[in-house]
Amino acid sequence: MTNKLNTILIPALMVLLAVPACSRIENAPKAAEKEGIHFAAPMQTKATDAVNTTSVFQVRDWYNNTQYHINNTLRWNATESKWVYGTTANYEWTGGNHLFFSWLEHNENYSTSAFFGTGLNASGNTLTIPAKALSTSTQQYDFMYSNPVSRNTSGNDYSDVPLVFNHLFAQVAMSFQISNQTPDGEQPIYLHGVYLNDNFINEKETVITFNDDGTADVSFNNAAHNGAFSARTDFGGMSYGKGATPVDVLSQQQSTTKDFYYFWPATETELHNVIEVIYQISGETDPITGDPLIRHSHLSFPKGTNWKGGHTYSYTVTYMGGIFKVEESVLPWNYTELSAGAEDQSAMASWIGWDSSTCTISGREITFKTTPQGKLIVPIHGMFKIFSPTQCTYHINLSTNANFYTITPNDGTNVHTGTGSIGTSTGDIHPGTTIDFYIYADDDDRPAAGQPDIKADLSFSVQASGGREFSLDSELQRDGAYTIIIPSM
């Protein structure tokens, strides 16, 4: 009887012992474990389709919240067409939770260690970046950090790990000018300076926490003013009126275009009263001393302004009749990577201005200049930018009297309509690049003396790659259509 009982119990015990073993086999990493941990190509950014393959990245795998399984660099291997480790050929998957994150080590121009100096440190799932002051003299460095990717081997997902990078800094450009709507004959101001003043915060330190939920929390600490953002130019009370070349507030030079610089993200409070204009008004004197009265005006960015990393901000400060106005154009940095197709992208464009040396500007009226002998000076030169749709054709049209004008560039057939292609193909104008157009007229077509001038209103539109066409006037002519005038003899 005893032998019979043993015969029954031994098979049962063998089954019980086999159950845990089967469980361990089911949850263990499968064949992919032997292939090792790899990173998906291309690695993405929020500004371009793929990161620059000349860049090198630091990469970490924070394993089971206790130690680094990967502590290495990633570089692009063109021969193998993949991202490879700097010092170790491979890392195998190990059972448990893996939290992957990365940041820029260096690009083709500069390095993170040179930019931030000593003190940059990764500990666990946190990256600490020491205080850094930004200015126009600072090396322009586009520091990036990734969204974290969490994988647990219990999910049996051993596919290549995708990394998407974020830009730490914002990009900002700013110009100052007299409003084109200033009435003719109004006295110019006398400009001494226009700049970001000592209230402006240009130094911060940063802590980035990479979370299991795929988000990276960024905090900025010990914000401070550390020197002027720009070496300030004393314009010496120069006469500055309508049509004068704008002042690039950041580069502190007169220029028809603006330069973008990297800035720390900033809150509305930090951007309060940080723009300063020093100027005189013609004939205005100090009531006590009788000396010319020098005014200091402190301006804020538009209400609600918050600078965010990975966005570009363009500002124009205008003056007319004692009133300052700060106009803002805000564009997502990732305008070339919008999830919507070209047909669904919204129109984003910005007006740069007219070259005042080529025309007379009076409000919305743009008139051809003439020589002392009465001949037209051609062409009139205008400038604008289109940020999206990222694949489109722009058109510049004249509402009336179009046959009296020629616009370039054009398609070679209808020379009275300006046109061009926005895109990334060879010969295309890249999104965000300045578009120059020119308007010509012929002396033979001018009205006789005493006859009405020839006038035509401009309109701007884009046609997306799929065929949908829509107006850009709300972006480029917010205050009404520009009228191009051919003056009579």
CSV table of C-alpha atoms in Angstrom, one decimal:
chain,number,residue,atom,x,y,z
A,1,MET,CA,0.0,0.0,0.0
A,2,THR,CA,2.9,2.3,0.7
A,3,ASN,CA,4.4,1.8,-2.8
A,4,LYS,CA,1.0,2.7,-4.4
A,5,LEU,CA,0.8,6.0,-2.5
A,6,ASN,CA,4.3,6.9,-3.6
A,7,THR,CA,3.4,6.2,-7.1
A,8,ILE,CA,0.6,8.7,-6.9
A,9,LEU,CA,2.5,11.5,-5.0
A,10,ILE,CA,5.7,11.5,-7.1
A,11,PRO,CA,4.0,12.5,-10.4
A,12,ALA,CA,1.9,15.1,-8.6
A,13,LEU,CA,5.0,16.6,-7.1
A,14,MET,CA,6.8,16.7,-10.4
A,15,VAL,CA,3.9,18.7,-11.9
A,16,LEU,CA,4.0,21.2,-9.0
A,17,LEU,CA,7.7,21.7,-9.4
A,18,ALA,CA,7.3,22.2,-13.2
A,19,VAL,CA,4.8,25.1,-12.8
A,20,PRO,CA,7.3,27.7,-11.5
A,21,ALA,CA,9.8,26.7,-14.1
A,22,CYS,CA,7.3,27.2,-16.9
A,23,SER,CA,6.5,30.6,-15.4
A,24,ARG,CA,10.1,31.7,-15.4
A,25,ILE,CA,10.6,30.6,-19.0
A,26,GLU,CA,7.4,32.6,-20.1
A,27,ASN,CA,8.5,35.9,-18.5
A,28,ALA,CA,12.2,35.7,-19.5
A,29,PRO,CA,13.4,37.8,-22.5
A,30,LYS,CA,13.0,35.9,-25.7
A,31,ALA,CA,15.4,35.7,-28.7
A,32,ALA,CA,15.6,39.5,-29.0
A,33,GLU,CA,17.6,39.6,-25.8
A,34,LYS,CA,20.5,38.1,-27.7
A,35,GLU,CA,20.2,40.9,-30.3
A,36,GLY,CA,20.9,43.5,-27.6
A,37,ILE,CA,19.5,47.1,-27.0
A,38,HIS,CA,19.5,49.3,-30.1
A,39,PHE,CA,18.1,52.7,-30.8
A,40,ALA,CA,15.8,53.5,-33.7
A,41,ALA,CA,17.0,55.4,-36.7
A,42,PRO,CA,16.4,58.1,-37.5
A,43,MET,CA,16.3,59.7,-34.1
A,44,GLN,CA,13.8,62.5,-34.2
A,45,THR,CA,13.7,66.1,-33.1
A,46,LYS,CA,10.7,68.4,-32.8
A,47,ALA,CA,12.3,70.8,-35.3
A,48,THR,CA,13.5,68.5,-38.1
A,49,ASP,CA,12.8,65.1,-39.5
A,50,ALA,CA,16.0,63.6,-38.0
A,51,VAL,CA,18.8,64.7,-35.7
A,52,ASN,CA,22.0,65.7,-37.4
A,53,THR,CA,24.1,62.6,-37.8
A,54,THR,CA,27.3,64.5,-37.0
A,55,SER,CA,26.0,64.9,-33.5
A,56,VAL,CA,27.0,62.7,-30.6
A,57,PHE,CA,24.6,62.0,-27.7
A,58,GLN,CA,25.0,60.8,-24.1
A,59,VAL,CA,22.6,57.9,-23.4
A,60,ARG,CA,21.5,56.3,-20.1
A,61,ASP,CA,19.5,53.2,-19.2
A,62,TRP,CA,18.3,53.7,-15.6
A,63,TYR,CA,17.7,50.0,-14.7
A,64,ASN,CA,15.1,49.0,-12.0
A,65,ASN,CA,15.5,52.5,-10.5
A,66,THR,CA,18.8,51.4,-8.9
A,67,GLN,CA,21.7,51.6,-11.4
A,68,TYR,CA,22.8,52.5,-14.9
A,69,HIS,CA,22.7,49.5,-17.3
A,70,ILE,CA,23.9,51.8,-20.1
A,71,ASN,CA,26.2,54.8,-19.4
A,72,ASN,CA,27.7,55.6,-22.8
A,73,THR,CA,27.5,57.8,-25.9
A,74,LEU,CA,25.7,57.3,-29.2
A,75,ARG,CA,27.2,58.2,-32.6
A,76,TRP,CA,26.0,57.6,-36.1
A,77,ASN,CA,27.8,54.8,-38.1
A,78,ALA,CA,27.3,55.6,-41.7
A,79,THR,CA,28.7,52.2,-42.9
A,80,GLU,CA,26.2,50.3,-40.8
A,81,SER,CA,23.4,53.0,-41.1
A,82,LYS,CA,22.6,52.8,-37.4
A,83,TRP,CA,23.4,54.5,-34.0
A,84,VAL,CA,26.2,52.7,-32.2
A,85,TYR,CA,27.8,53.0,-28.8
A,86,GLY,CA,31.0,54.9,-28.3
A,87,THR,CA,32.9,52.3,-26.2
A,88,THR,CA,30.9,49.1,-25.9
A,89,ALA,CA,29.7,47.1,-28.9
A,90,ASN,CA,26.4,45.9,-27.3
A,91,TYR,CA,24.2,45.8,-24.2
A,92,GLU,CA,21.9,42.9,-23.7
A,93,TRP,CA,18.4,43.2,-22.4
A,94,THR,CA,18.1,42.1,-18.7
A,95,GLY,CA,14.9,41.3,-17.0
A,96,GLY,CA,13.2,44.2,-15.3
A,97,ASN,CA,12.4,47.9,-16.0
A,98,HIS,CA,14.6,50.0,-18.3
A,99,LEU,CA,14.3,53.8,-18.5
A,100,PHE,CA,16.1,55.3,-21.5
A,101,PHE,CA,17.0,58.9,-21.9
A,102,SER,CA,19.6,61.0,-23.7
A,103,TRP,CA,21.0,64.5,-24.2
A,104,LEU,CA,23.4,66.2,-26.7
A,105,GLU,CA,27.1,65.6,-26.1
A,106,HIS,CA,28.3,67.7,-29.0
A,107,ASN,CA,27.3,68.8,-32.5
A,108,GLU,CA,29.5,69.7,-35.4
A,109,ASN,CA,30.3,73.1,-33.9
A,110,TYR,CA,30.5,72.9,-30.2
A,111,SER,CA,30.2,70.6,-27.1
A,112,THR,CA,27.9,70.6,-24.1
A,113,SER,CA,30.8,70.4,-21.7
A,114,ALA,CA,32.4,73.5,-23.2
A,115,PHE,CA,29.1,75.3,-23.2
A,116,PHE,CA,27.9,74.6,-19.7
A,117,GLY,CA,31.3,74.1,-18.1
A,118,THR,CA,31.8,71.9,-15.0
A,119,GLY,CA,28.9,70.8,-12.9
A,120,LEU,CA,26.7,69.1,-15.5
A,121,ASN,CA,25.7,65.8,-13.8
A,122,ALA,CA,23.4,62.9,-14.3
A,123,SER,CA,22.2,61.1,-11.2
A,124,GLY,CA,19.5,58.4,-11.5
A,125,ASN,CA,16.8,59.7,-13.7
A,126,THR,CA,17.8,63.4,-13.2
A,127,LEU,CA,20.1,65.6,-15.2
A,128,THR,CA,21.4,68.8,-13.5
A,129,ILE,CA,22.7,71.6,-15.6
A,130,PRO,CA,24.8,74.4,-13.9
A,131,ALA,CA,24.0,78.1,-14.2
A,132,LYS,CA,24.6,79.6,-17.6
A,133,ALA,CA,24.4,83.2,-18.8
A,134,LEU,CA,23.2,83.7,-22.3
A,135,SER,CA,24.0,86.8,-24.5
A,136,THR,CA,24.7,87.7,-28.1
A,137,SER,CA,28.4,87.0,-27.4
A,138,THR,CA,27.7,83.5,-26.2
A,139,GLN,CA,28.4,80.6,-28.5
A,140,GLN,CA,25.0,79.8,-30.1
A,141,TYR,CA,24.4,76.2,-29.0
A,142,ASP,CA,21.2,74.3,-29.6
A,143,PHE,CA,21.2,72.0,-26.5
A,144,MET,CA,18.7,69.1,-26.7
A,145,TYR,CA,17.4,66.4,-24.4
A,146,SER,CA,15.1,63.5,-25.1
A,147,ASN,CA,11.8,62.3,-24.0
A,148,PRO,CA,12.3,59.2,-21.8
A,149,VAL,CA,11.3,55.8,-23.0
A,150,SER,CA,10.2,53.2,-20.4
A,151,ARG,CA,10.4,49.4,-21.2
A,152,ASN,CA,9.8,46.4,-19.0
A,153,THR,CA,10.9,43.1,-20.2
A,154,SER,CA,7.7,41.5,-19.0
A,155,GLY,CA,6.1,43.1,-22.0
A,156,ASN,CA,8.4,41.2,-24.3
A,157,ASP,CA,9.1,44.4,-26.4
A,158,TYR,CA,12.7,44.3,-27.5
A,159,SER,CA,12.3,46.5,-30.6
A,160,ASP,CA,14.6,49.4,-31.3
A,161,VAL,CA,14.2,52.3,-28.8
A,162,PRO,CA,12.9,55.5,-30.4
A,163,LEU,CA,14.3,58.8,-29.0
A,164,VAL,CA,12.6,62.1,-29.7
A,165,PHE,CA,14.5,65.2,-28.7
A,166,ASN,CA,13.4,68.6,-27.3
A,167,HIS,CA,15.2,72.0,-27.5
A,168,LEU,CA,16.0,73.5,-24.2
A,169,PHE,CA,16.1,77.1,-25.4
A,170,ALA,CA,13.7,79.4,-27.2
A,171,GLN,CA,14.8,81.5,-30.2
A,172,VAL,CA,14.0,85.2,-30.2
A,173,ALA,CA,14.5,88.1,-32.7
A,174,MET,CA,13.5,91.8,-32.2
A,175,SER,CA,13.6,95.0,-34.2
A,176,PHE,CA,12.7,98.6,-33.5
A,177,GLN,CA,11.4,101.1,-36.1
A,178,ILE,CA,9.2,104.1,-36.7
A,179,SER,CA,5.7,103.0,-37.8
A,180,ASN,CA,5.1,103.1,-41.5
A,181,GLN,CA,1.7,104.6,-40.7
A,182,THR,CA,3.3,107.7,-39.2
A,183,PRO,CA,1.9,110.8,-41.0
A,184,ASP,CA,4.2,112.5,-43.5
A,185,GLY,CA,5.8,115.6,-42.0
A,186,GLU,CA,5.8,114.3,-38.4
A,187,GLN,CA,9.1,115.2,-36.7
A,188,PRO,CA,11.6,112.3,-36.2
A,189,ILE,CA,12.7,111.3,-32.8
A,190,TYR,CA,16.4,111.4,-31.8
A,191,LEU,CA,17.5,107.9,-30.8
A,192,HIS,CA,20.1,107.2,-28.1
A,193,GLY,CA,19.5,103.5,-27.4
A,194,VAL,CA,17.1,100.6,-27.5
A,195,TYR,CA,17.9,97.3,-25.7
A,196,LEU,CA,17.0,94.7,-23.1
A,197,ASN,CA,17.7,96.4,-19.8
A,198,ASP,CA,19.1,95.2,-16.5
A,199,ASN,CA,15.7,93.8,-15.4
A,200,PHE,CA,16.1,91.1,-18.0
A,201,ILE,CA,17.0,87.7,-16.7
A,202,ASN,CA,19.6,85.9,-18.8
A,203,GLU,CA,21.0,83.3,-16.4
A,204,LYS,CA,19.4,80.1,-15.1
A,205,GLU,CA,20.3,76.6,-14.0
A,206,THR,CA,18.3,73.6,-15.0
A,207,VAL,CA,17.1,70.3,-13.6
A,208,ILE,CA,15.5,67.8,-16.0
A,209,THR,CA,13.7,64.8,-14.5
A,210,PHE,CA,13.0,61.9,-16.9
A,211,ASN,CA,9.8,60.1,-15.8
A,212,ASP,CA,8.5,56.6,-16.4
A,213,ASP,CA,5.4,58.0,-18.1
A,214,GLY,CA,7.5,59.3,-21.0
A,215,THR,CA,7.6,62.9,-19.9
A,216,ALA,CA,10.6,65.1,-19.0
A,217,ASP,CA,10.0,67.7,-16.3
A,218,VAL,CA,12.2,70.8,-16.7
A,219,SER,CA,12.7,73.3,-13.8
A,220,PHE,CA,14.7,76.5,-13.9
A,221,ASN,CA,16.4,77.7,-10.7
A,222,ASN,CA,18.3,80.7,-9.4
A,223,ALA,CA,17.2,83.0,-12.3
A,224,ALA,CA,19.4,86.1,-12.3
A,225,HIS,CA,20.6,89.1,-14.4
A,226,ASN,CA,24.2,88.4,-15.3
A,227,GLY,CA,25.5,91.3,-17.5
A,228,ALA,CA,23.8,92.8,-20.5
A,229,PHE,CA,22.3,90.5,-23.1
A,230,SER,CA,23.8,92.7,-25.8
A,231,ALA,CA,26.8,95.1,-25.8
A,232,ARG,CA,24.7,98.3,-26.0
A,233,THR,CA,25.2,100.8,-28.8
A,234,ASP,CA,24.9,104.5,-28.1
A,235,PHE,CA,23.2,105.8,-31.2
A,236,GLY,CA,24.2,109.4,-30.2
A,237,GLY,CA,20.8,111.0,-30.6
A,238,MET,CA,20.7,110.3,-34.3
A,239,SER,CA,17.6,111.6,-36.2
A,240,TYR,CA,15.3,108.6,-36.7
A,241,GLY,CA,12.2,108.9,-38.7
A,242,LYS,CA,9.8,107.0,-40.9
A,243,GLY,CA,11.5,104.9,-43.5
A,244,ALA,CA,14.8,104.7,-41.5
A,245,THR,CA,16.4,101.3,-41.4
A,246,PRO,CA,15.1,99.3,-38.4
A,247,VAL,CA,17.4,98.6,-35.5
A,248,ASP,CA,18.0,95.0,-34.6
A,249,VAL,CA,17.6,95.3,-30.9
A,250,LEU,CA,19.6,92.1,-30.1
A,251,SER,CA,22.6,92.6,-32.4
A,252,GLN,CA,22.4,96.4,-31.8
A,253,GLN,CA,22.8,97.3,-35.5
A,254,GLN,CA,20.6,98.8,-38.1
A,255,SER,CA,19.4,96.1,-40.4
A,256,THR,CA,16.5,95.3,-42.6
A,257,THR,CA,16.4,91.7,-41.2
A,258,LYS,CA,16.5,90.3,-37.7
A,259,ASP,CA,18.9,87.9,-36.1
A,260,PHE,CA,17.6,85.1,-33.9
A,261,TYR,CA,19.4,84.2,-30.7
A,262,TYR,CA,18.9,81.5,-28.1
A,263,PHE,CA,17.2,82.5,-24.8
A,264,TRP,CA,16.2,80.8,-21.7
A,265,PRO,CA,12.4,80.0,-21.5
A,266,ALA,CA,10.8,82.9,-19.5
A,267,THR,CA,7.6,83.7,-17.7
A,268,GLU,CA,5.4,86.8,-18.3
A,269,THR,CA,6.6,88.2,-15.0
A,270,GLU,CA,10.2,87.9,-16.1
A,271,LEU,CA,9.4,89.7,-19.4
A,272,HIS,CA,7.8,92.7,-17.7
A,273,ASN,CA,9.4,96.1,-18.3
A,274,VAL,CA,12.6,94.7,-19.8
A,275,ILE,CA,12.7,96.7,-23.2
A,276,GLU,CA,14.1,100.2,-22.8
A,277,VAL,CA,14.1,102.9,-25.3
A,278,ILE,CA,16.2,106.1,-24.8
A,279,TYR,CA,15.2,109.0,-27.1
A,280,GLN,CA,14.4,112.7,-27.5
A,281,ILE,CA,11.5,114.4,-29.1
A,282,SER,CA,12.3,117.3,-31.3
A,283,GLY,CA,12.1,120.7,-29.5
A,284,GLU,CA,11.3,119.1,-26.1
A,285,THR,CA,13.4,120.6,-23.2
A,286,ASP,CA,13.7,120.0,-19.5
A,287,PRO,CA,11.4,122.5,-17.8
A,288,ILE,CA,14.0,123.2,-15.1
A,289,THR,CA,17.3,123.1,-16.8
A,290,GLY,CA,16.2,124.0,-20.3
A,291,ASP,CA,18.4,121.2,-21.7
A,292,PRO,CA,17.0,118.8,-24.3
A,293,LEU,CA,14.8,116.3,-22.5
A,294,ILE,CA,16.0,112.7,-22.7
A,295,ARG,CA,13.2,110.2,-22.2
A,296,HIS,CA,13.5,106.6,-20.9
A,297,SER,CA,10.6,104.3,-21.8
A,298,HIS,CA,10.3,100.8,-20.3
A,299,LEU,CA,8.2,98.4,-22.3
A,300,SER,CA,6.9,94.9,-21.7
A,301,PHE,CA,6.3,92.1,-24.1
A,302,PRO,CA,2.6,91.5,-25.0
A,303,LYS,CA,0.4,90.4,-22.2
A,304,GLY,CA,0.4,86.7,-21.6
A,305,THR,CA,3.8,86.2,-23.3
A,306,ASN,CA,5.7,83.1,-22.1
A,307,TRP,CA,8.8,81.9,-23.9
A,308,LYS,CA,8.9,78.2,-24.2
A,309,GLY,CA,11.8,76.0,-25.3
A,310,GLY,CA,11.5,74.8,-28.9
A,311,HIS,CA,9.5,77.9,-30.1
A,312,THR,CA,10.6,80.9,-32.1
A,313,TYR,CA,9.4,84.4,-31.3
A,314,SER,CA,9.7,87.5,-33.5
A,315,TYR,CA,9.0,91.0,-32.2
A,316,THR,CA,8.7,94.4,-33.8
A,317,VAL,CA,8.7,97.5,-31.5
A,318,THR,CA,7.2,100.4,-33.4
A,319,TYR,CA,6.9,104.1,-32.4
A,320,MET,CA,4.4,106.6,-33.6
A,321,GLY,CA,3.4,109.9,-32.1
A,322,GLY,CA,4.7,109.1,-28.6
A,323,ILE,CA,3.1,105.7,-28.5
A,324,PHE,CA,5.1,102.4,-28.5
A,325,LYS,CA,3.7,99.1,-29.7
A,326,VAL,CA,5.2,95.7,-29.4
A,327,GLU,CA,4.0,93.3,-32.1
A,328,GLU,CA,4.6,89.6,-31.7
A,329,SER,CA,4.8,86.6,-34.1
A,330,VAL,CA,4.9,83.2,-32.3
A,331,LEU,CA,5.8,80.1,-34.3
A,332,PRO,CA,6.3,76.5,-33.1
A,333,TRP,CA,9.9,75.4,-33.7
A,334,ASN,CA,8.6,72.2,-35.1
A,335,TYR,CA,6.8,73.8,-38.0
A,336,THR,CA,8.5,71.4,-40.5
A,337,GLU,CA,7.2,68.4,-38.5
A,338,LEU,CA,3.5,69.2,-38.2
A,339,SER,CA,1.5,66.0,-38.0
A,340,ALA,CA,-1.1,67.4,-40.3
A,341,GLY,CA,-0.5,67.2,-44.1
A,342,ALA,CA,0.1,70.3,-46.1
A,343,GLU,CA,-3.6,70.5,-46.9
A,344,ASP,CA,-4.5,70.8,-43.2
A,345,GLN,CA,-1.7,73.0,-42.0
A,346,SER,CA,-2.6,76.5,-41.0
A,347,ALA,CA,-1.1,79.5,-42.7
A,348,MET,CA,1.8,81.0,-40.8
A,349,ALA,CA,3.7,83.9,-42.3
A,350,SER,CA,5.3,87.2,-41.2
A,351,TRP,CA,5.9,90.5,-43.0
A,352,ILE,CA,9.4,91.8,-42.8
A,353,GLY,CA,9.0,95.1,-44.7
A,354,TRP,CA,9.8,97.3,-47.7
A,355,ASP,CA,13.3,98.4,-48.6
A,356,SER,CA,12.8,102.2,-48.0
A,357,SER,CA,15.6,103.0,-50.4
A,358,THR,CA,13.5,101.6,-53.3
A,359,CYS,CA,10.2,103.3,-52.6
A,360,THR,CA,8.3,106.0,-50.7
A,361,ILE,CA,6.3,104.6,-47.9
A,362,SER,CA,3.2,106.4,-46.6
A,363,GLY,CA,1.1,104.3,-44.4
A,364,ARG,CA,-0.2,101.5,-46.7
A,365,GLU,CA,0.7,103.4,-49.9
A,366,ILE,CA,4.0,102.3,-51.5
A,367,THR,CA,5.0,104.6,-54.4
A,368,PHE,CA,7.8,104.3,-57.0
A,369,LYS,CA,10.6,106.8,-56.5
A,370,THR,CA,11.8,109.0,-59.4
A,371,THR,CA,15.1,110.4,-60.4
A,372,PRO,CA,15.7,114.2,-60.6
A,373,GLN,CA,15.0,113.8,-64.3
A,374,GLY,CA,11.6,112.4,-63.5
A,375,LYS,CA,12.3,108.7,-64.5
A,376,LEU,CA,11.0,105.9,-62.4
A,377,ILE,CA,13.5,104.2,-60.1
A,378,VAL,CA,12.8,100.5,-60.3
A,379,PRO,CA,12.2,98.0,-58.8
A,380,ILE,CA,10.4,98.3,-55.4
A,381,HIS,CA,11.8,95.6,-53.0
A,382,GLY,CA,9.5,93.8,-50.5
A,383,MET,CA,10.3,91.0,-48.0
A,384,PHE,CA,8.3,88.4,-46.1
A,385,LYS,CA,8.5,84.9,-44.7
A,386,ILE,CA,6.3,81.8,-44.9
A,387,PHE,CA,6.5,79.2,-42.2
A,388,SER,CA,3.7,76.9,-43.2
A,389,PRO,CA,2.3,75.1,-45.1
A,390,THR,CA,5.7,73.6,-45.4
A,391,GLN,CA,5.0,72.4,-49.0
A,392,CYS,CA,3.2,75.1,-51.0
A,393,THR,CA,3.3,77.7,-53.8
A,394,TYR,CA,2.9,81.3,-52.9
A,395,HIS,CA,1.3,83.9,-55.1
A,396,ILE,CA,1.5,87.7,-55.1
A,397,ASN,CA,-1.4,89.3,-57.1
A,398,LEU,CA,-2.5,92.8,-57.9
A,399,SER,CA,-6.2,93.5,-57.7
A,400,THR,CA,-6.5,96.1,-60.5
A,401,ASN,CA,-4.3,97.5,-63.3
A,402,ALA,CA,-2.1,94.4,-63.0
A,403,ASN,CA,-0.8,94.7,-66.6
A,404,PHE,CA,1.0,97.9,-65.7
A,405,TYR,CA,3.3,96.0,-63.3
A,406,THR,CA,5.8,93.2,-63.4
A,407,ILE,CA,6.5,91.1,-60.3
A,408,THR,CA,9.6,88.9,-59.9
A,409,PRO,CA,10.1,86.1,-59.3
A,410,ASN,CA,7.3,84.9,-61.5
A,411,ASP,CA,6.5,81.7,-63.5
A,412,GLY,CA,7.8,83.2,-66.8
A,413,THR,CA,4.4,83.2,-68.3
A,414,ASN,CA,2.3,85.5,-66.2
A,415,VAL,CA,4.9,88.2,-65.3
A,416,HIS,CA,2.3,90.2,-63.5
A,417,THR,CA,1.9,87.6,-60.8
A,418,GLY,CA,4.8,86.8,-58.4
A,419,THR,CA,5.2,83.1,-57.4
A,420,GLY,CA,7.6,80.7,-55.9
A,421,SER,CA,7.8,77.2,-54.2
A,422,ILE,CA,8.1,76.6,-50.4
A,423,GLY,CA,9.6,73.2,-49.6
A,424,THR,CA,12.7,71.2,-49.0
A,425,SER,CA,13.5,70.1,-52.5
A,426,THR,CA,16.4,71.4,-54.5
A,427,GLY,CA,15.5,74.9,-55.7
A,428,ASP,CA,12.7,75.4,-53.2
A,429,ILE,CA,12.6,78.2,-50.6
A,430,HIS,CA,12.9,76.6,-47.2
A,431,PRO,CA,10.2,77.4,-44.7
A,432,GLY,CA,11.1,80.5,-42.6
A,433,THR,CA,13.6,81.8,-45.2
A,434,THR,CA,13.3,85.5,-46.2
A,435,ILE,CA,11.4,85.8,-49.6
A,436,ASP,CA,12.4,88.8,-51.6
A,437,PHE,CA,10.1,90.0,-54.4
A,438,TYR,CA,10.4,93.0,-56.7
A,439,ILE,CA,7.8,95.1,-58.5
A,440,TYR,CA,8.7,96.9,-61.8
A,441,ALA,CA,6.9,99.5,-63.9
A,442,ASP,CA,7.6,101.2,-67.2
A,443,ASP,CA,7.9,104.9,-67.8
A,444,ASP,CA,6.0,104.5,-71.1
A,445,ASP,CA,2.9,103.4,-69.1
A,446,ARG,CA,2.9,106.4,-66.7
A,447,PRO,CA,-0.1,108.8,-66.8
A,448,ALA,CA,0.5,112.3,-68.2
A,449,ALA,CA,1.0,115.1,-65.7
A,450,GLY,CA,-2.3,116.1,-64.1
A,451,GLN,CA,-3.8,112.6,-64.7
A,452,PRO,CA,-4.6,110.2,-61.8
A,453,ASP,CA,-1.8,108.0,-60.6
A,454,ILE,CA,-2.0,104.3,-61.4
A,455,LYS,CA,-2.8,102.2,-58.3
A,456,ALA,CA,-3.1,98.5,-57.5
A,457,ASP,CA,-3.7,96.7,-54.2
A,458,LEU,CA,-1.5,93.7,-53.4
A,459,SER,CA,-2.8,90.4,-52.2
A,460,PHE,CA,-0.9,87.3,-51.0
A,461,SER,CA,-2.0,83.7,-51.0
A,462,VAL,CA,-0.6,80.1,-50.9
A,463,GLN,CA,-1.6,77.0,-52.6
A,464,ALA,CA,-0.9,73.8,-50.6
A,465,SER,CA,0.7,70.8,-52.4
A,466,GLY,CA,-2.7,69.1,-52.6
A,467,GLY,CA,-4.4,72.1,-54.3
A,468,ARG,CA,-6.1,74.0,-51.5
A,469,GLU,CA,-5.5,77.7,-51.8
A,470,PHE,CA,-6.0,80.3,-49.1
A,471,SER,CA,-5.2,83.9,-48.3
A,472,LEU,CA,-2.1,85.1,-46.4
A,473,ASP,CA,-3.4,88.7,-46.1
A,474,SER,CA,-4.4,88.2,-42.5
A,475,GLU,CA,-0.7,87.4,-41.8
A,476,LEU,CA,1.1,89.7,-44.1
A,477,GLN,CA,-1.3,92.7,-44.4
A,478,ARG,CA,-2.9,92.8,-41.0
A,479,ASP,CA,-3.6,96.6,-41.2
A,480,GLY,CA,-5.0,96.5,-44.7
A,481,ALA,CA,-3.8,95.9,-48.3
A,482,TYR,CA,-0.7,97.7,-49.5
A,483,THR,CA,-1.3,99.9,-52.5
A,484,ILE,CA,1.4,100.1,-55.1
A,485,ILE,CA,1.4,103.5,-56.9
A,486,ILE,CA,2.9,104.5,-60.3
A,487,PRO,CA,3.0,108.3,-60.1
A,488,SER,CA,2.0,110.4,-63.0
A,489,MET,CA,4.6,112.3,-65.0
